[in-house]
Amino acid sequence: MTIDVRQQDPMSPTTAPTAAAPSGDAPSGHRPLPTGDRPAAGRVGAGLFEPKQLIASLPDALRKLDPRVMIKSPVMFVVLVGSVVTTVLALKNPGDWFGWAITAWLWLTTVFANLAEAVAEGRGKAQADTLRRAKTGTVARRLTGTGEERVPGTELRIGDRVVCEAGDVIPGDGDVVEGVASVDESAVTGESAPVIRESGGDRCAVTGGTRVLSDRIVVRITTKPGETFIDRMINLVEGAARQKTPNEIALHILLAALTIVFLLAVVTLKPFAIHAGADEQTSLIVLTALLVCLIPTTIGALLSAIGIAGMDRLVQRNVLATSGRAVEAAGDVSTLLLDKTGTITLGDRQAAAFVPVRGTTEAELAEAARLSSLADETPEGRSVVALAKERHGLSEHDPLGPADAEWIEFTARTRMSGVDVHGRKVRKGATASVVAWVEERGGEVAADAQERADAISQAGGTPLLVAVEDDRGARVLGVVHLKDVVKQGMRERFDELRRMGIRTVMITGDNPLTAKAIAEEAGVDDFLAEATPEDKMALIKREQAGGKLVAMTGDGTNDAPALAQADVGVAMNTGTSAAKEAGNMVDLDSDPTKLIEIVEIGKQLLITRGALTTFSLANDVAKYFAIIPAMFAVAYPSLDKLNIMRLASPESAILSAVVFNALVIVALVPLALKGVRYRPSSADKMLRRNLGVYGLGGLIAPFIGIKLIDLLLSLVPGLS
């Protein structure tokens, strides 16, 4: 990658602005959405077969029997038509118990398929009901030219400015344009700790329905009533905006094609049966049962549930996707763009080592550095004190007290801080500033001081010189090595992404030397230093031109173009409205590292769909061996050799296959909702695993299941 090298001063002791989150915005891992008495339906894999949940989902499953709804799934529409046909035939011959049994299980197959989707949707609706409780009829204090007026929140329009003080509910989505306040966002994020929202910067966005806890802010409304963030969340988790993804559409076409092929195959069996004298064994009810068992009903029934569950797993991690397309795209991502500050690193430079010059001990340098940092409340200053205590057991508190010391605060002009105490002066700061301070006092700078500072700079760190003036004169004691600390476990996570076939690129505004050092320590594949919005856009377009899908995170207005360009753009909830509008996902926890989890969830969705498709197609083979011999063994006794399960009778064989076909849908619902466990590996390994586990399993399970059902049915008089 070509890097535009624009020199910066790597020795400045000031900390670059970071995205470090205040209380409540810290990375949280996996937090449920939201707090309160969350129903069992809102927990992944929990309470799946609780009677209350099944009863609650059953009406929705029955409503989905509407042909206008069923036709959206060609496979299940064929099952519905078959159920209607067998019902008519059973009514014509009320004494045919076999026809009624087949009819009942075909209807159960259709209902079970709808129940899988209804349960998945019910989990989202349970979350939506909880979110609705966050919407209240608020009264807004809208600013006018002469003061303020109280109006219902529903009357607010884009551009209106409203005042919110402690205890007020923010009436609509907007940006803080004046003031700073502590805001309770637990209704949206599930995080009980308050967060800070202030005008300017990337932490100005506020959400309607959240509550101001302190101070006073002025909010400019950025959304229309009914289009607020919570409104969109409710629509998303209910699945109203879920669109089929390209892969899902392709799979629907495949399933429809297989259904047509099997339909033609089954239709042609009737003439063969008449010719072979097996007309009685190939009644319309039997042929319908054969068709339903041979078409891929299992994956056809679970396909929608898999897609809904994929979005649900994101919601469980406090991430909202605008459509299923974003979730699936995450599974196909091949390039991941990650911001350095707050994502790969902790975001604050930390003291890593004390490097004394010749003639000075490390303990002497550590004591001077600690003393000059006691009044320094910056993250760097606190880290120096902490390192001195850790390495040399020095106290974190000044034993002399403020009356005996004159503290020198850091300023942009002096670029130094320190303390004057008992005639001794200690200074800590940028290399050039400390060297000038020593020389002004007639002191000499040790020859190796600049060498040590240069070595730290070349390694990507920030050197802070420490000097002292006492009865021995002014002199430099050594250098404090500051470095941006890489978060624990990041190298392992990037190794995992590499095994997944994903290339990672770190984006930073740091100079190339610092960027290179951090990139090597973190283990990313590449980096972009001194990145501008234009640089980010160019990088994304370059990757996409090579046929790759790109994902990135961002929270600022300057990130909006890149978020819109990326295939998966994850905007932070704490970010600006422009960023949230540009991205196709919003992370309510504002945790940039969650992008890695999002990719894993996307891959899990694709793997789950592939695994269950493999299982569904494989178990059709076993059902073939159950039904075909039963239909034609009378006419062609040699076909009895295919009856390897030794089923009791033709009626028992056909009914056993139909019963298994219905029950296997119910058995696989938990797997469809929870998802197949994802293990980072190459595409070849995943294919072999899918074929070995779900292909072989889909082949063996029906033989066992159908045989067990046949043994139970053989106990029924008249079936043996």
GROMACS .gro file of N, CA, C and O in nm, residues 310-391:
model
  328
  310GLY      N    1  -3.084  -1.468   1.223
  310GLY     CA    2  -2.957  -1.399   1.204
  310GLY      C    3  -2.964  -1.254   1.249
  310GLY      O    4  -2.875  -1.205   1.319
  311MET      N    5  -3.072  -1.185   1.211
  311MET     CA    6  -3.090  -1.047   1.256
  311MET      C    7  -3.114  -1.043   1.406
  311MET      O    8  -3.069  -0.952   1.475
  312ASP      N    9  -3.184  -1.144   1.457
  312ASP     CA   10  -3.213  -1.149   1.601
  312ASP      C   11  -3.085  -1.162   1.682
  312ASP      O   12  -3.071  -1.100   1.788
  313ARG      N   13  -2.989  -1.242   1.632
  313ARG     CA   14  -2.863  -1.257   1.704
  313ARG      C   15  -2.787  -1.126   1.709
  313ARG      O   16  -2.719  -1.095   1.807
  314LEU      N   17  -2.800  -1.045   1.604
  314LEU     CA   18  -2.738  -0.912   1.607
  314LEU      C   19  -2.806  -0.824   1.710
  314LEU      O   20  -2.740  -0.752   1.787
  315VAL      N   21  -2.939  -0.828   1.713
  315VAL     CA   22  -3.014  -0.748   1.810
  315VAL      C   23  -2.976  -0.788   1.952
  315VAL      O   24  -2.965  -0.704   2.040
  316GLN      N   25  -2.955  -0.919   1.974
  316GLN     CA   26  -2.916  -0.966   2.106
  316GLN      C   27  -2.782  -0.906   2.149
  316GLN      O   28  -2.753  -0.895   2.268
  317ARG      N   29  -2.702  -0.866   2.052
  317ARG     CA   30  -2.574  -0.803   2.081
  317ARG      C   31  -2.581  -0.652   2.065
  317ARG      O   32  -2.480  -0.585   2.048
  318ASN      N   33  -2.704  -0.600   2.067
  318ASN     CA   34  -2.726  -0.456   2.059
  318ASN      C   35  -2.676  -0.395   1.928
  318ASN      O   36  -2.622  -0.284   1.926
  319VAL      N   37  -2.692  -0.469   1.819
  319VAL     CA   38  -2.659  -0.418   1.686
  319VAL      C   39  -2.784  -0.426   1.600
  319VAL      O   40  -2.850  -0.530   1.595
  320LEU      N   41  -2.817  -0.317   1.534
  320LEU     CA   42  -2.934  -0.313   1.447
  320LEU      C   43  -2.889  -0.308   1.301
  320LEU      O   44  -2.807  -0.224   1.265
  321ALA      N   45  -2.943  -0.400   1.221
  321ALA     CA   46  -2.914  -0.402   1.078
  321ALA      C   47  -3.037  -0.355   1.003
  321ALA      O   48  -3.149  -0.392   1.037
  322THR      N   49  -3.017  -0.271   0.902
  322THR     CA   50  -3.131  -0.217   0.829
  322THR      C   51  -3.200  -0.323   0.744
  322THR      O   52  -3.316  -0.306   0.707
  323SER      N   53  -3.131  -0.432   0.712
  323SER     CA   54  -3.192  -0.542   0.635
  323SER      C   55  -3.106  -0.665   0.648
  323SER      O   56  -2.992  -0.660   0.694
  324GLY      N   57  -3.165  -0.777   0.606
  324GLY     CA   58  -3.089  -0.901   0.607
  324GLY      C   59  -2.969  -0.897   0.514
  324GLY      O   60  -2.874  -0.973   0.531
  325ARG      N   61  -2.973  -0.810   0.416
  325ARG     CA   62  -2.861  -0.797   0.323
  325ARG      C   63  -2.732  -0.763   0.398
  325ARG      O   64  -2.625  -0.816   0.367
  326ALA      N   65  -2.744  -0.673   0.495
  326ALA     CA   66  -2.625  -0.632   0.569
  326ALA      C   67  -2.567  -0.748   0.649
  326ALA      O   68  -2.446  -0.764   0.658
  327VAL      N   69  -2.656  -0.831   0.708
  327VAL     CA   70  -2.610  -0.945   0.788
  327VAL      C   71  -2.537  -1.044   0.699
  327VAL      O   72  -2.429  -1.092   0.732
  328GLU      N   73  -2.596  -1.074   0.586
  328GLU     CA   74  -2.535  -1.171   0.496
  328GLU      C   75  -2.406  -1.117   0.436
  328GLU      O   76  -2.308  -1.190   0.420
  329ALA      N   77  -2.405  -0.987   0.403
  329ALA     CA   78  -2.282  -0.927   0.349
  329ALA      C   79  -2.169  -0.939   0.449
  329ALA      O   80  -2.053  -0.959   0.412
  330ALA      N   81  -2.202  -0.928   0.578
  330ALA     CA   82  -2.100  -0.942   0.682
  330ALA      C   83  -2.036  -1.080   0.676
  330ALA      O   84  -1.917  -1.096   0.704
  331GLY      N   85  -2.116  -1.181   0.642
  331GLY     CA   86  -2.062  -1.316   0.632
  331GLY      C   87  -1.970  -1.336   0.514
  331GLY      O   88  -1.888  -1.428   0.513
  332ASP      N   89  -1.981  -1.250   0.412
  332ASP     CA   90  -1.898  -1.261   0.292
  332ASP      C   91  -1.785  -1.159   0.288
  332ASP      O   92  -1.716  -1.148   0.188
  333VAL      N   93  -1.768  -1.084   0.397
  333VAL     CA   94  -1.666  -0.979   0.400
  333VAL      C   95  -1.527  -1.040   0.384
  333VAL      O   96  -1.495  -1.143   0.445
  334SER      N   97  -1.445  -0.977   0.301
  334SER     CA   98  -1.308  -1.025   0.282
  334SER      C   99  -1.205  -0.921   0.326
  334SER      O  100  -1.088  -0.954   0.340
  335THR      N  101  -1.248  -0.796   0.346
  335THR     CA  102  -1.158  -0.692   0.395
  335THR      C  103  -1.224  -0.616   0.508
  335THR      O  104  -1.339  -0.574   0.496
  336LEU      N  105  -1.152  -0.601   0.617
  336LEU     CA  106  -1.205  -0.537   0.737
  336LEU      C  107  -1.123  -0.414   0.768
  336LEU      O  108  -1.001  -0.423   0.789
  337LEU      N  109  -1.185  -0.296   0.768
  337LEU     CA  110  -1.117  -0.171   0.801
  337LEU      C  111  -1.147  -0.135   0.945
  337LEU      O  112  -1.263  -0.119   0.982
  338LEU      N  113  -1.043  -0.122   1.027
  338LEU     CA  114  -1.059  -0.096   1.169
  338LEU      C  115  -0.983   0.029   1.208
  338LEU      O  116  -0.865   0.044   1.175
  339ASP      N  117  -1.050   0.114   1.282
  339ASP     CA  118  -0.983   0.232   1.336
  339ASP      C  119  -0.886   0.187   1.445
  339ASP      O  120  -0.914   0.094   1.521
  340LYS      N  121  -0.771   0.252   1.452
  340LYS     CA  122  -0.672   0.212   1.553
  340LYS      C  123  -0.716   0.252   1.693
  340LYS      O  124  -0.726   0.170   1.784
  341THR      N  125  -0.746   0.380   1.710
  341THR     CA  126  -0.773   0.433   1.844
  341THR      C  127  -0.906   0.383   1.897
  341THR      O  128  -1.010   0.401   1.836
  342GLY      N  129  -0.901   0.319   2.012
  342GLY     CA  130  -1.021   0.269   2.077
  342GLY      C  131  -1.069   0.135   2.024
  342GLY      O  132  -1.155   0.073   2.084
  343THR      N  133  -1.015   0.091   1.912
  343THR     CA  134  -1.054  -0.038   1.856
  343THR      C  135  -0.942  -0.140   1.873
  343THR      O  136  -0.957  -0.241   1.939
  344ILE      N  137  -0.828  -0.109   1.812
  344ILE     CA  138  -0.712  -0.197   1.825
  344ILE      C  139  -0.632  -0.164   1.951
  344ILE      O  140  -0.580  -0.253   2.018
  345THR      N  141  -0.624  -0.035   1.982
  345THR     CA  142  -0.549   0.009   2.101
  345THR      C  143  -0.645   0.063   2.206
  345THR      O  144  -0.763   0.087   2.179
  346LEU      N  145  -0.593   0.084   2.324
  346LEU     CA  146  -0.676   0.138   2.432
  346LEU      C  147  -0.715   0.282   2.407
  346LEU      O  148  -0.809   0.333   2.468
  347GLY      N  149  -0.640   0.352   2.320
  347GLY     CA  150  -0.675   0.488   2.286
  347GLY      C  151  -0.594   0.593   2.359
  347GLY      O  152  -0.594   0.709   2.321
  348ASP      N  153  -0.524   0.556   2.464
  348ASP     CA  154  -0.441   0.650   2.538
  348ASP      C  155  -0.298   0.597   2.541
  348ASP      O  156  -0.275   0.479   2.566
  349ARG      N  157  -0.202   0.687   2.518
  349ARG     CA  158  -0.063   0.646   2.527
  349ARG      C  159  -0.027   0.619   2.673
  349ARG      O  160  -0.059   0.699   2.761
  350GLN      N  161   0.040   0.509   2.696
  350GLN     CA  162   0.075   0.468   2.831
  350GLN      C  163   0.227   0.460   2.845
  350GLN      O  164   0.297   0.424   2.751
  351ALA      N  165   0.277   0.491   2.964
  351ALA     CA  166   0.419   0.478   2.992
  351ALA      C  167   0.456   0.331   2.991
  351ALA      O  168   0.394   0.250   3.060
  352ALA      N  169   0.556   0.295   2.912
  352ALA     CA  170   0.595   0.155   2.899
  352ALA      C  171   0.731   0.126   2.959
  352ALA      O  172   0.759   0.013   2.999
  353ALA      N  173   0.820   0.227   2.967
  353ALA     CA  174   0.955   0.201   3.019
  353ALA      C  175   1.022   0.332   3.058
  353ALA      O  176   0.990   0.440   3.005
  354PHE      N  177   1.114   0.322   3.155
  354PHE     CA  178   1.203   0.433   3.192
  354PHE      C  179   1.340   0.400   3.133
  354PHE      O  180   1.398   0.294   3.163
  355VAL      N  181   1.393   0.490   3.047
  355VAL     CA  182   1.521   0.467   2.981
  355VAL      C  183   1.620   0.574   3.029
  355VAL      O  184   1.620   0.687   2.977
  356PRO      N  185   1.706   0.544   3.130
  356PRO     CA  186   1.799   0.646   3.182
  356PRO      C  187   1.918   0.667   3.089
  356PRO      O  188   1.955   0.578   3.011
  357VAL      N  189   1.978   0.786   3.096
  357VAL     CA  190   2.102   0.812   3.024
  357VAL      C  191   2.217   0.757   3.108
  357VAL      O  192   2.201   0.721   3.224
  358ARG      N  193   2.334   0.752   3.046
  358ARG     CA  194   2.450   0.702   3.118
  358ARG      C  195   2.479   0.790   3.240
  358ARG      O  196   2.473   0.913   3.231
  359GLY      N  197   2.507   0.723   3.352
  359GLY     CA  198   2.536   0.797   3.475
  359GLY      C  199   2.416   0.818   3.563
  359GLY      O  200   2.427   0.876   3.672
  360THR      N  201   2.297   0.776   3.516
  360THR     CA  202   2.173   0.789   3.594
  360THR      C  203   2.110   0.651   3.610
  360THR      O  204   2.107   0.572   3.514
  361THR      N  205   2.061   0.622   3.728
  361THR     CA  206   1.995   0.494   3.750
  361THR      C  207   1.848   0.503   3.709
  361THR      O  208   1.789   0.612   3.706
  362GLU      N  209   1.789   0.387   3.680
  362GLU     CA  210   1.647   0.385   3.642
  362GLU      C  211   1.560   0.430   3.759
  362GLU      O  212   1.458   0.497   3.740
  363ALA      N  213   1.601   0.395   3.883
  363ALA     CA  214   1.524   0.435   4.001
  363ALA      C  215   1.523   0.587   4.017
  363ALA      O  216   1.420   0.647   4.052
  364GLU      N  217   1.636   0.650   3.989
  364GLU     CA  218   1.643   0.796   3.999
  364GLU      C  219   1.554   0.861   3.894
  364GLU      O  220   1.482   0.958   3.922
  365LEU      N  221   1.557   0.807   3.772
  365LEU     CA  222   1.472   0.860   3.665
  365LEU      C  223   1.325   0.839   3.699
  365LEU      O  224   1.242   0.929   3.680
  366ALA      N  225   1.291   0.722   3.750
  366ALA     CA  226   1.152   0.691   3.783
  366ALA      C  227   1.099   0.785   3.891
  366ALA      O  228   0.984   0.831   3.883
  367GLU      N  229   1.181   0.815   3.992
  367GLU     CA  230   1.137   0.905   4.100
  367GLU      C  231   1.112   1.046   4.046
  367GLU      O  232   1.013   1.110   4.079
  368ALA      N  233   1.201   1.095   3.959
  368ALA     CA  234   1.184   1.229   3.902
  368ALA      C  235   1.061   1.233   3.811
  368ALA      O  236   0.984   1.329   3.813
  369ALA      N  237   1.042   1.129   3.731
  369ALA     CA  238   0.926   1.124   3.641
  369ALA      C  239   0.797   1.118   3.721
  369ALA      O  240   0.698   1.184   3.687
  370ARG      N  241   0.797   1.039   3.829
  370ARG     CA  242   0.678   1.030   3.915
  370ARG      C  243   0.646   1.164   3.977
  370ARG      O  244   0.530   1.209   3.979
  371LEU      N  245   0.748   1.231   4.029
  371LEU     CA  246   0.727   1.359   4.096
  371LEU      C  247   0.670   1.463   4.000
  371LEU      O  248   0.580   1.540   4.036
  372SER      N  249   0.718   1.464   3.877
  372SER     CA  250   0.671   1.563   3.779
  372SER      C  251   0.532   1.528   3.725
  372SER      O  252   0.472   1.610   3.655
  373SER      N  253   0.483   1.408   3.755
  373SER     CA  254   0.355   1.364   3.701
  373SER      C  255   0.244   1.359   3.805
  373SER      O  256   0.130   1.326   3.771
  374LEU      N  257   0.274   1.389   3.930
  374LEU     CA  258   0.173   1.378   4.035
  374LEU      C  259   0.055   1.471   4.011
  374LEU      O  260  -0.059   1.438   4.047
  375ALA      N  261   0.081   1.587   3.954
  375ALA     CA  262  -0.027   1.683   3.928
  375ALA      C  263  -0.078   1.675   3.784
  375ALA      O  264  -0.160   1.755   3.742
  376ASP      N  265  -0.027   1.578   3.709
  376ASP     CA  266  -0.065   1.562   3.569
  376ASP      C  267  -0.182   1.464   3.561
  376ASP      O  268  -0.166   1.344   3.581
  377GLU      N  269  -0.304   1.515   3.534
  377GLU     CA  270  -0.423   1.430   3.532
  377GLU      C  271  -0.452   1.371   3.395
  377GLU      O  272  -0.555   1.308   3.375
  378THR      N  273  -0.359   1.389   3.301
  378THR     CA  274  -0.379   1.327   3.170
  378THR      C  275  -0.353   1.177   3.181
  378THR      O  276  -0.287   1.130   3.274
  379PRO      N  277  -0.406   1.098   3.087
  379PRO     CA  278  -0.380   0.953   3.091
  379PRO      C  279  -0.231   0.921   3.092
  379PRO      O  280  -0.188   0.828   3.159
  380GLU      N  281  -0.151   1.001   3.016
  380GLU     CA  282  -0.007   0.976   3.014
  380GLU      C  283   0.054   1.000   3.151
  380GLU      O  284   0.135   0.920   3.200
  381GLY      N  285   0.013   1.110   3.216
  381GLY     CA  286   0.068   1.142   3.349
  381GLY      C  287   0.033   1.034   3.450
  381GLY      O  288   0.119   0.991   3.529
  382ARG      N  289  -0.092   0.988   3.449
  382ARG     CA  290  -0.131   0.884   3.544
  382ARG      C  291  -0.057   0.753   3.517
  382ARG      O  292  -0.024   0.678   3.609
  383SER      N  293  -0.029   0.725   3.389
  383SER     CA  294   0.041   0.600   3.357
  383SER      C  295   0.186   0.604   3.403
  383SER      O  296   0.242   0.501   3.439
  384VAL      N  297   0.247   0.724   3.402
  384VAL     CA  298   0.386   0.737   3.451
  384VAL      C  299   0.390   0.705   3.600
  384VAL      O  300   0.478   0.631   3.649
  385VAL      N  301   0.297   0.760   3.676
  385VAL     CA  302   0.290   0.734   3.821
  385VAL      C  303   0.267   0.585   3.847
  385VAL      O  304   0.330   0.524   3.934
  386ALA      N  305   0.175   0.525   3.768
  386ALA     CA  306   0.145   0.383   3.786
  386ALA      C  307   0.266   0.296   3.754
  386ALA      O  308   0.294   0.198   3.824
  387LEU      N  309   0.343   0.331   3.649
  387LEU     CA  310   0.460   0.253   3.613
  387LEU      C  311   0.569   0.265   3.720
  387LEU      O  312   0.637   0.166   3.751
  388ALA      N  313   0.586   0.384   3.777
  388ALA     CA  314   0.685   0.402   3.883
  388ALA      C  315   0.650   0.318   4.005
  388ALA      O  316   0.738   0.260   4.071
  389LYS      N  317   0.523   0.307   4.036
  389LYS     CA  318   0.482   0.223   4.149
  389LYS      C  319   0.503   0.075   4.117
  389LYS      O  320   0.551  -0.003   4.202
  390GLU      N  321   0.468   0.036   3.993
  390GLU     CA  322   0.479  -0.104   3.955
  390GLU      C  323   0.624  -0.151   3.950
  390GLU      O  324   0.658  -0.259   3.999
  391ARG      N  325   0.713  -0.068   3.891
  391ARG     CA  326   0.852  -0.110   3.871
  391ARG      C  327   0.940  -0.087   3.994
  391ARG      O  328   1.031  -0.165   4.019
   0.00000   0.00000   0.00000
